[in-house]
C-alpha cells in the first residue's frame, strides 16, 4: 500500500522559490521590474497621448473658429468691394459698372418695357473752374439728392461720369409719361444751389431711348440715348430729346464723311475758293477771303456748313486750317506781288488757336509762299475772342508781333462785353451779315451798323460789311461810312483761276462799283 508524503512548498512568502539558484531569482526579479516599467511607460504614454489629443482637439476647434471668422470677414470684404465697385463714392449713386450690370439683368428678365435717360449737366465746368472742385462736389451731391426726389419710385439712378448721369425708369413707355419725367428733371435742376454764400446754377440736357421699342440690345440702347442727348445739346441744351432712327443714319453719315474728309485733305479734293472784298470808296478789290470748298468724287460739292463741323468734331480742323493756309498763301502771293490785292484773309478755328501750333503753321505758310506778313489777315470769330482763355491771348499778341493782321469776324452777334477790343491787337471788324440782310427795312439794323462803324473808328479799326447783295444795301452801307464790303453783289466765292480773271478785269475797270 502506497503512502502520500507531504512535500513542503518550494516558494516562500517573498515569492522566491526555495532552494532555487541565485541567478534564477535575479532573472525573475528583472522580468518583474521590466514588466512594471513597461506598464508605467504604457500608462505614461497613454496620458501623454490623451493630453495631446485634448490639445489637438482644442487646437482644431480654435482653427475651425478662426477659419469661420476669416471666411466671414472675407465675405464682408467681398461684399464691401462689390459695393465699392458698383457705387459712386461722392454721390452714393450707382456707377457706370453697376448701370451696365443692372441693364443686363432687367433686360434678361420679365420686368417689361423701360426707358433709359442719359443726363448731362450744362455749365458744370464753369462751376468747377470759378468756385473750385469742392463747390462742384457739393453741387453733384445736391443733384443726386434731387434725382432721388424727382424720378419715379423704383427708378435706378447712376453717376456715369464727371457731370454725366443715367436713370432707368419703368412704366414710362408712352410719350406723355416720358415727357413729364424729363420736364420734372429739367425743372428740379434749374433751381439754384448754394455753397458758402455762392449761388450755383446748372441745367440738364437729356436724351432718352426706350427698351425694347427703340433697341433690343443694351449696347444699342446706351448708344441711342447718347445720340438723343447729343441732339439736345446741339439744339440749345436744357431740354430733352427722344431717340429717333434718323439719328443713327446721321451718325453713320457723319462717320463716313469724316473718313472721306481725311482722305480728301490728303488727295487735294479740298481747295480754297476766294470771295473778293471791295473798297467802297474806290470800287477796287482790296483783298480776298479764302473759303474751303470740298469737291467730293461721289457727292459733288459738299457745303462748308456740313464738313467744317465734322472737321471740328473729328480732330481734323487743325489739318484743314493748315491745308487752307498753305494753299491759299501760295496762290494769293502771286496776286499780291502783281498788285491785284493788298491782302489775303484766312479763317482760323478757335480750337486751332487754343490747342494747335498755329503760329508754326503761319510761319511755314509765309516762308513757303513768300507772302509778306502784312499781306496775311487771320479772321477769328467774335465769340472766340469773348471766350478766349489765358493761353490764347498771348498767342494772338505774338501773331500780331509777326506783322500778321487780325480781323474780328461776325462782329455784333457776340456778348456785349467789349473789353477784348482793348486786349487784342485788331485791325479790322467784320459786321455780321444778319445786320446787312435787312438793313433796307429795319431801322434797328441800320442803327447797329452805324454804332459799330463809329465804335471801330474810335478804336482806329477798319470795317467790312458782309452779305451785301443789293445796290440799295450798298448805298446804305456807304452812307454809314463802312470801309469795305463783301457779298454776292460784287462776286460769289470762286476758284483761284476765276478769281484771278476777276481781279484782272477789275484792275481794268477801277471806278466805284456799282455806280449809284
Coordinates of C-alpha atoms in Angstrom, one line a residue:
X1 CA 0.0 0.0 0.0
X2 CA 1.4 3.3 -1.1
X3 CA 1.6 6.4 1.2
X4 CA 1.4 10.0 0.2
X5 CA 4.1 12.1 1.6
X6 CA 3.7 15.9 2.2
X7 CA 6.2 18.0 0.3
X8 CA 7.0 21.5 1.5
X9 CA 6.1 24.5 -0.8
X10 CA 9.2 25.4 -2.8
X11 CA 8.2 29.1 -2.9
X12 CA 8.4 31.1 0.2
X13 CA 6.4 34.1 1.3
X14 CA 8.6 36.5 -0.7
X15 CA 7.8 34.7 -3.9
X16 CA 11.2 33.2 -4.3
X17 CA 11.5 29.5 -5.0
X18 CA 13.1 27.9 -2.0
X19 CA 16.2 26.1 -2.9
X20 CA 16.5 27.8 -6.3
X21 CA 19.7 29.1 -7.6
X22 CA 20.5 32.8 -7.1
X23 CA 20.7 33.6 -10.8
X24 CA 17.2 32.3 -11.3
X25 CA 15.9 34.7 -8.6
X26 CA 17.7 37.6 -10.2
X27 CA 16.3 36.8 -13.5
X28 CA 12.7 36.6 -12.3
X29 CA 13.2 40.0 -10.5
X30 CA 14.4 41.6 -13.6
X31 CA 11.4 40.3 -15.5
X32 CA 9.0 41.6 -12.9
X33 CA 10.7 45.0 -12.9
X34 CA 10.7 45.3 -16.6
X35 CA 7.0 44.4 -16.8
X36 CA 6.3 47.1 -14.2
X37 CA 8.4 49.6 -16.2
X38 CA 6.6 48.8 -19.4
X39 CA 3.3 49.2 -17.6
X40 CA 4.3 52.5 -16.2
X41 CA 5.6 53.6 -19.6
X42 CA 2.4 52.5 -21.3
X43 CA 0.3 54.4 -18.8
X44 CA 2.5 57.5 -19.2
X45 CA 2.3 57.2 -23.0
X46 CA -1.5 56.9 -22.7
X47 CA -1.6 60.0 -20.5
X48 CA 0.6 61.9 -23.0
X49 CA -1.5 60.7 -25.9
X50 CA -4.7 61.7 -24.1
X51 CA -3.2 65.2 -23.3
X52 CA -2.0 65.6 -26.9
X53 CA -5.4 64.5 -28.2
X54 CA -7.1 67.1 -26.0
X55 CA -4.6 69.7 -27.1
X56 CA -5.2 68.8 -30.8
X57 CA -8.9 68.9 -30.3
X58 CA -8.8 72.3 -28.7
X59 CA -6.4 73.5 -31.5
X60 CA -8.7 72.1 -34.1
X61 CA -11.7 73.9 -32.5
X62 CA -9.7 77.2 -32.4
X63 CA -8.7 76.7 -36.1
X64 CA -12.2 76.0 -37.2
X65 CA -13.4 79.1 -35.3
X66 CA -10.7 81.2 -36.9
X67 CA -11.4 79.8 -40.3
X68 CA -15.1 80.6 -39.9
X69 CA -14.3 84.1 -38.6
X70 CA -11.9 84.7 -41.5
X71 CA -14.4 83.4 -44.0
X72 CA -17.0 85.8 -42.6
X73 CA -14.5 88.6 -42.8
X74 CA -13.7 87.8 -46.4
X75 CA -17.4 87.6 -47.3
X76 CA -17.9 91.0 -45.7
X77 CA -14.8 92.4 -47.5
X78 CA -16.1 90.9 -50.8
X79 CA -19.5 92.5 -50.3
X80 CA -17.8 95.8 -49.5
X81 CA -15.6 95.5 -52.5
X82 CA -18.6 94.8 -54.7
X83 CA -20.4 97.7 -53.2
X84 CA -17.4 100.0 -53.8
X85 CA -17.0 98.7 -57.3
X86 CA -20.7 99.4 -58.1
X87 CA -21.1 102.6 -56.1
X88 CA -20.1 106.2 -56.8
X89 CA -18.4 107.3 -53.6
X90 CA -19.2 111.0 -54.0
X91 CA -22.9 110.9 -54.5
X92 CA -23.8 107.4 -53.2
X93 CA -25.4 106.6 -56.5
X94 CA -24.7 103.5 -58.6
X95 CA -21.7 103.9 -61.0
X96 CA -21.2 103.0 -64.7
X97 CA -20.4 99.3 -64.0
X98 CA -23.5 98.9 -61.9
X99 CA -25.6 100.6 -64.6
X100 CA -24.4 98.1 -67.2
X101 CA -24.9 95.0 -65.0
X102 CA -28.4 96.3 -64.0
X103 CA -29.4 96.9 -67.6
X104 CA -28.3 93.4 -68.5
X105 CA -30.3 91.9 -65.6
X106 CA -33.5 93.7 -66.2
X107 CA -33.4 93.2 -70.0
X108 CA -32.9 89.5 -69.4
X109 CA -35.9 89.3 -67.0
X110 CA -39.6 90.0 -67.4
X111 CA -39.8 93.5 -66.0
X112 CA -41.4 94.8 -69.1
X113 CA -40.5 98.0 -71.1
X114 CA -38.4 100.6 -69.6
X115 CA -36.7 103.9 -70.6
X116 CA -33.1 104.9 -70.3
X117 CA -32.3 108.5 -69.7
X118 CA -28.9 109.9 -70.4
X119 CA -28.4 113.2 -68.5
X120 CA -25.6 115.8 -68.7
X121 CA -25.3 118.8 -66.5
X122 CA -24.9 122.0 -68.6
X123 CA -22.3 124.6 -67.4
X124 CA -20.9 122.4 -64.7
X125 CA -17.4 123.1 -65.8
X126 CA -17.9 126.7 -65.2
X127 CA -18.8 126.0 -61.5
X128 CA -15.6 123.9 -61.1
X129 CA -13.4 126.5 -62.8
X130 CA -14.8 129.5 -61.0
X131 CA -15.6 128.2 -57.5
X132 CA -13.3 125.1 -57.3
X133 CA -13.8 121.3 -57.0
X134 CA -15.2 121.4 -53.5
X135 CA -18.1 123.5 -54.8
X136 CA -18.5 121.2 -57.8
X137 CA -18.6 118.2 -55.5
X138 CA -21.3 119.9 -53.3
X139 CA -23.3 120.6 -56.4
X140 CA -23.1 116.9 -57.6
X141 CA -24.3 115.6 -54.3
X142 CA -27.2 118.0 -54.4
X143 CA -28.1 117.0 -57.9
X144 CA -28.1 113.3 -56.8
X145 CA -30.4 114.2 -54.0
X146 CA -32.8 116.0 -56.4
X147 CA -32.7 113.0 -58.7
X148 CA -33.8 110.7 -55.9
X149 CA -36.7 113.1 -55.1
X150 CA -37.8 113.6 -58.7
X151 CA -37.6 110.3 -60.5
X152 CA -40.5 107.8 -60.2
X153 CA -40.4 105.2 -57.4
X154 CA -38.3 102.2 -58.3
X155 CA -36.1 104.0 -60.7
X156 CA -32.4 103.1 -60.9
X157 CA -30.0 106.1 -60.9
X158 CA -26.3 106.2 -61.7
X159 CA -23.5 108.6 -62.0
X160 CA -21.5 107.5 -65.0
X161 CA -19.0 110.3 -65.4
X162 CA -17.9 113.7 -64.1
X163 CA -21.2 115.5 -64.8
X164 CA -23.0 112.6 -66.5
X165 CA -25.8 110.6 -65.1
X166 CA -28.2 107.9 -66.2
X167 CA -31.6 106.7 -65.0
X168 CA -33.7 103.7 -65.7
X169 CA -37.4 104.3 -65.3
X170 CA -40.3 101.8 -65.6
X171 CA -43.8 102.5 -66.6
X172 CA -42.9 105.4 -68.9
X173 CA -43.4 103.7 -72.3
X174 CA -45.8 106.3 -73.6
X175 CA -44.6 109.7 -74.7
X176 CA -46.7 111.7 -72.3
X177 CA -45.2 110.0 -69.2
X178 CA -41.7 110.3 -70.6
X179 CA -42.1 114.0 -71.3
X180 CA -43.4 114.5 -67.8
X181 CA -40.4 112.8 -66.2
X182 CA -38.0 114.8 -68.3
X183 CA -39.8 118.1 -67.5
X184 CA -39.6 117.3 -63.8
X185 CA -35.9 116.7 -64.1
X186 CA -35.2 119.9 -66.0
X187 CA -37.3 121.9 -63.5
X188 CA -35.6 120.3 -60.5
X189 CA -32.1 121.0 -61.7
X190 CA -32.9 124.6 -62.9
X191 CA -33.3 125.6 -59.2
X192 CA -30.1 127.3 -57.9
X193 CA -27.9 125.5 -55.4
X194 CA -25.9 127.5 -52.7
X195 CA -22.4 126.8 -51.4
X196 CA -20.7 129.1 -48.9
X197 CA -22.8 132.0 -50.0
X198 CA -22.3 131.4 -53.7
X199 CA -25.2 130.7 -56.0
X200 CA -24.6 127.9 -58.5
X201 CA -26.9 127.3 -61.4
X202 CA -26.9 124.4 -63.9
X203 CA -29.4 122.9 -66.3
X204 CA -29.9 119.5 -67.7
X205 CA -29.7 118.1 -71.2
X206 CA -31.5 114.7 -71.5
X207 CA -31.5 112.0 -74.2
X208 CA -34.0 109.1 -73.9
X209 CA -34.3 105.7 -75.5
X210 CA -36.9 103.0 -74.9
X211 CA -36.4 99.3 -74.4
X212 CA -37.4 97.3 -76.5
X213 CA -39.2 99.8 -78.7
X214 CA -36.0 101.6 -79.8
X215 CA -33.4 99.0 -79.1
X216 CA -33.2 95.3 -78.3
X217 CA -29.6 95.2 -77.1
X218 CA -28.1 97.1 -74.1
X219 CA -25.2 98.4 -76.2
X220 CA -27.7 99.9 -78.8
X221 CA -29.8 101.3 -76.0
X222 CA -26.9 103.2 -74.4
X223 CA -25.7 104.4 -77.8
X224 CA -29.2 105.7 -78.8
X225 CA -29.6 107.5 -75.5
X226 CA -26.2 109.2 -76.1
X227 CA -27.3 110.2 -79.7
X228 CA -30.5 111.7 -78.3
X229 CA -28.5 113.6 -75.7
X230 CA -26.2 114.9 -78.3
X231 CA -29.2 116.2 -80.3
X232 CA -30.4 118.1 -77.2
X233 CA -27.0 119.7 -76.8
X234 CA -27.0 120.8 -80.4
X235 CA -30.4 122.3 -80.2
X236 CA -29.5 124.6 -77.2
X237 CA -29.4 122.3 -74.1
X238 CA -31.7 122.5 -71.1
X239 CA -34.3 120.1 -72.5
X240 CA -34.9 116.5 -73.6
X241 CA -34.9 114.6 -76.9
X242 CA -36.2 111.1 -77.6
X243 CA -34.2 108.9 -79.9
X244 CA -35.2 108.6 -83.5
X245 CA -33.8 106.2 -86.1
X246 CA -32.7 109.1 -88.3
X247 CA -30.1 110.0 -85.6
X248 CA -28.3 106.7 -86.4
X249 CA -28.4 107.4 -90.1
X250 CA -26.9 110.9 -89.5
X251 CA -24.2 109.4 -87.2
X252 CA -23.2 106.9 -89.9
X253 CA -23.3 109.7 -92.5
X254 CA -21.0 111.8 -90.3
X255 CA -18.6 109.0 -89.7
X256 CA -18.4 108.2 -93.4
X257 CA -17.9 111.9 -94.2
X258 CA -15.1 112.2 -91.6
X259 CA -13.2 109.3 -93.2
X260 CA -13.7 110.9 -96.7
X261 CA -12.6 114.3 -95.4
X262 CA -9.4 112.9 -94.0
X263 CA -8.7 111.3 -97.4
X264 CA -9.8 114.5 -99.2
X265 CA -7.1 116.5 -97.4
X266 CA -4.5 114.0 -98.5
X267 CA -5.7 113.8 -102.1
X268 CA -6.2 117.5 -102.7
X269 CA -10.0 117.3 -103.0
X270 CA -10.4 120.3 -100.7
X271 CA -9.5 123.6 -102.3
X272 CA -9.7 127.3 -101.4
X273 CA -12.2 129.4 -103.2
X274 CA -12.0 133.2 -103.0
X275 CA -14.5 136.0 -102.4
X276 CA -13.2 139.5 -103.0
X277 CA -13.5 142.3 -100.5
X278 CA -14.2 145.7 -102.2
X279 CA -13.0 149.2 -101.1
X280 CA -16.3 151.0 -101.0
X281 CA -14.7 154.4 -101.8
X282 CA -12.8 153.3 -104.9
X283 CA -14.5 150.1 -106.0
X284 CA -11.1 148.4 -106.1
X285 CA -10.8 144.8 -104.8
X286 CA -8.6 145.3 -101.7
X287 CA -8.4 141.7 -100.7
X288 CA -9.8 138.2 -100.9
X289 CA -11.1 135.8 -98.3
X290 CA -10.2 132.1 -98.7
X291 CA -13.1 129.8 -98.2
X292 CA -12.8 126.0 -98.1
X293 CA -14.7 124.0 -100.7
X294 CA -14.8 120.2 -100.9
X295 CA -15.4 118.6 -104.3
X296 CA -16.3 115.0 -103.2
X297 CA -15.8 112.5 -106.0
X298 CA -19.2 110.9 -105.4
X299 CA -21.2 113.5 -103.6
X300 CA -20.1 116.5 -105.6
X301 CA -19.6 119.9 -103.8
X302 CA -20.1 119.4 -100.1
X303 CA -21.1 122.7 -98.3
X304 CA -18.8 124.1 -95.7
X305 CA -21.7 124.1 -93.2
X306 CA -21.6 120.3 -93.5
X307 CA -17.9 119.4 -93.4
X308 CA -16.4 122.1 -91.2
X309 CA -18.4 120.9 -88.1
X310 CA -17.3 117.4 -89.0
X311 CA -13.7 118.5 -89.1
X312 CA -14.1 120.1 -85.6
X313 CA -15.8 117.0 -84.1
X314 CA -13.2 114.6 -85.5
X315 CA -10.0 116.5 -84.8
X316 CA -9.4 117.4 -88.4
X317 CA -9.8 121.1 -88.0
X318 CA -6.1 121.8 -87.4
X319 CA -5.2 119.9 -90.5
X320 CA -8.0 121.7 -92.5
X321 CA -6.7 125.1 -91.3
X322 CA -3.1 124.2 -92.1
X323 CA -4.1 122.9 -95.6
X324 CA -6.1 126.0 -96.4
X325 CA -3.4 128.3 -95.1
X326 CA -0.6 126.7 -97.2
X327 CA -2.7 126.5 -100.4
X328 CA -4.2 130.0 -100.2
X329 CA -1.0 131.7 -99.3
X330 CA 0.8 130.2 -102.3
X331 CA -2.0 131.3 -104.7
X332 CA -2.6 134.7 -103.2
X333 CA 1.1 135.6 -103.0
X334 CA 1.1 136.0 -106.8
X335 CA -1.9 138.4 -106.7
X336 CA -0.3 140.5 -104.0
X337 CA 3.0 140.6 -105.9
X338 CA 1.1 141.7 -109.1
X339 CA -0.7 144.4 -107.2
X340 CA -4.1 142.9 -107.7
X341 CA -4.9 142.8 -104.0
X342 CA -3.4 144.0 -100.8
X343 CA -4.1 141.1 -98.5
X344 CA -5.4 137.6 -98.1
X345 CA -7.9 136.7 -95.3
X346 CA -7.9 133.1 -93.9
X347 CA -10.3 131.9 -91.3
X348 CA -8.8 130.3 -88.2
X349 CA -10.7 128.0 -85.9
X350 CA -10.8 128.6 -82.2
X351 CA -9.6 125.1 -81.5
X352 CA -6.6 125.5 -83.6
X353 CA -5.7 128.7 -81.6
X354 CA -6.2 127.1 -78.2
X355 CA -4.7 123.6 -78.8
X356 CA -2.8 123.6 -82.1
X357 CA 0.6 125.1 -83.1
X358 CA -1.0 127.6 -85.4
X359 CA 1.9 130.1 -85.1
X360 CA 4.3 127.5 -86.6
X361 CA 1.8 126.8 -89.4
X362 CA 1.6 130.5 -90.2
X363 CA 5.4 130.8 -90.2
X364 CA 5.6 127.9 -92.6
X365 CA 3.0 129.3 -95.0
X366 CA 4.7 132.7 -95.1
X367 CA 8.1 131.1 -95.7
X368 CA 7.0 128.7 -98.4
X369 CA 4.8 131.2 -100.3
X370 CA 6.8 134.4 -99.9
X371 CA 3.7 136.2 -98.9
X372 CA 4.6 139.3 -96.8
X373 CA 3.3 139.0 -93.2
X374 CA 1.4 142.3 -93.5
X375 CA -0.5 140.8 -96.5
X376 CA -1.9 138.0 -94.4
X377 CA -5.0 138.6 -92.3
X378 CA -6.4 135.9 -89.9
X379 CA -10.1 136.0 -89.3
X380 CA -11.4 134.9 -85.9
X381 CA -15.0 134.9 -84.7
X382 CA -16.1 137.4 -82.1
X383 CA -17.4 134.6 -79.8
X384 CA -13.9 133.1 -79.7
X385 CA -12.5 136.5 -78.6
X386 CA -15.0 136.8 -75.8
X387 CA -14.3 133.2 -74.6
X388 CA -10.6 133.3 -75.2
X389 CA -8.6 131.7 -72.4
X390 CA -5.5 133.0 -70.8
X391 CA -3.3 131.0 -73.2
X392 CA -5.0 132.3 -76.4
X393 CA -4.4 136.0 -75.9
X394 CA -0.6 135.8 -75.7
X395 CA -0.6 133.7 -78.9
X396 CA -2.6 136.3 -80.7
X397 CA -0.2 139.0 -79.5
X398 CA 2.7 137.0 -80.9
X399 CA 0.8 136.7 -84.1
X400 CA 0.4 140.5 -84.4
X401 CA 4.1 140.9 -83.5
X402 CA 5.0 139.0 -86.6
X403 CA 3.2 141.6 -88.7
X404 CA 0.2 139.5 -89.5
X405 CA -3.1 141.3 -89.0
X406 CA -6.2 140.1 -87.1
X407 CA -9.8 140.5 -88.1
X408 CA -12.8 140.1 -85.9
X409 CA -15.4 138.1 -87.8
X410 CA -19.2 138.1 -87.2
X411 CA -19.0 141.3 -85.1
X412 CA -22.2 142.3 -83.3
X413 CA -23.6 138.8 -82.6
X414 CA -21.5 138.0 -79.6
X415 CA -21.7 139.2 -76.0
X416 CA -21.9 142.9 -75.1
X417 CA -18.6 142.9 -73.2
X418 CA -16.3 144.8 -75.5
X419 CA -13.2 144.8 -73.2
X420 CA -11.5 142.4 -75.6
X421 CA -11.1 145.3 -78.1
X422 CA -8.5 146.8 -75.7
X423 CA -6.8 143.5 -75.1
X424 CA -6.2 142.2 -78.7
X425 CA -4.3 143.9 -81.5
X426 CA -7.1 144.0 -84.0
X427 CA -7.0 145.8 -87.4
X428 CA -10.5 145.0 -88.8
X429 CA -14.0 144.2 -87.6
X430 CA -16.4 142.4 -90.0
X431 CA -20.1 143.3 -89.5
X432 CA -22.2 140.2 -89.4
X433 CA -24.4 139.6 -92.5
X434 CA -27.5 139.3 -90.3
X435 CA -27.5 143.1 -89.9
X436 CA -26.8 143.7 -93.6
X437 CA -29.6 141.5 -95.0
X438 CA -32.5 143.5 -93.5
X439 CA -30.8 146.9 -93.5
X440 CA -33.2 148.2 -96.1
X441 CA -36.3 147.7 -93.9
X442 CA -35.0 147.6 -90.3
X443 CA -34.1 150.8 -88.6
X444 CA -32.5 148.8 -85.7
X445 CA -30.1 147.1 -88.1
X446 CA -29.1 150.5 -89.6
X447 CA -28.6 151.9 -86.1
X448 CA -26.4 148.9 -85.1
X449 CA -24.2 149.1 -88.1
X450 CA -23.9 152.9 -87.5
X451 CA -22.9 152.2 -83.9
X452 CA -20.4 149.5 -85.0
X453 CA -18.7 151.8 -87.5
X454 CA -18.4 154.6 -85.0
X455 CA -17.0 152.3 -82.4
X456 CA -14.5 150.9 -84.9
X457 CA -13.4 154.4 -85.9
X458 CA -12.9 155.3 -82.2
X459 CA -10.6 152.3 -81.8
X460 CA -8.8 153.0 -85.1
X461 CA -10.2 149.9 -86.8
X462 CA -11.2 149.1 -90.3
X463 CA -14.8 147.9 -91.0
X464 CA -16.1 145.4 -93.5
X465 CA -19.8 144.7 -94.1
X466 CA -20.6 141.1 -95.0
X467 CA -23.5 139.9 -97.1
X468 CA -24.1 142.9 -99.4
X469 CA -26.5 141.6 -102.1
X470 CA -28.4 144.6 -103.5
X471 CA -27.5 148.1 -104.7
X472 CA -29.7 149.6 -102.0
X473 CA -27.9 147.8 -99.3
X474 CA -24.6 149.0 -100.7
X475 CA -25.9 152.6 -100.8
X476 CA -26.9 152.5 -97.1
X477 CA -23.6 150.8 -96.1
X478 CA -21.7 153.5 -97.9
X479 CA -23.7 156.3 -96.2
X480 CA -22.9 154.7 -92.8
X481 CA -19.2 155.1 -93.6
X482 CA -18.2 151.5 -93.8
X483 CA -14.8 151.0 -95.3
X484 CA -15.2 147.7 -97.2
X485 CA -17.9 145.4 -98.5
X486 CA -18.2 141.8 -99.3
X487 CA -21.1 139.9 -100.8
X488 CA -22.9 138.4 -103.9
X489 CA -23.4 141.9 -105.3
X490 CA -19.7 142.1 -106.0
X491 CA -18.8 138.4 -106.5
X492 CA -19.6 135.0 -105.3
X493 CA -16.8 132.7 -104.0
X494 CA -14.9 131.3 -106.9
X495 CA -11.9 129.0 -107.7
X496 CA -8.4 130.5 -108.0
X497 CA -8.3 130.8 -111.8
X498 CA -11.7 132.5 -111.9
X499 CA -10.7 134.8 -109.1
X500 CA -7.6 135.9 -110.9
X501 CA -9.6 136.7 -114.0
X502 CA -12.0 138.7 -111.9
X503 CA -9.2 140.7 -110.3
X504 CA -7.6 141.4 -113.6
X505 CA -10.9 142.7 -115.0
X506 CA -11.4 144.9 -112.0
X507 CA -8.0 146.5 -112.5
X508 CA -9.0 147.5 -116.0
X509 CA -12.3 149.0 -114.6
X510 CA -11.3 150.6 -111.3
X511 CA -14.2 153.0 -110.8
X512 CA -16.6 152.6 -107.9
X513 CA -18.8 149.6 -108.5
X514 CA -21.6 149.6 -109.0
X515 CA -22.2 153.2 -109.9
X516 CA -25.2 154.6 -107.9

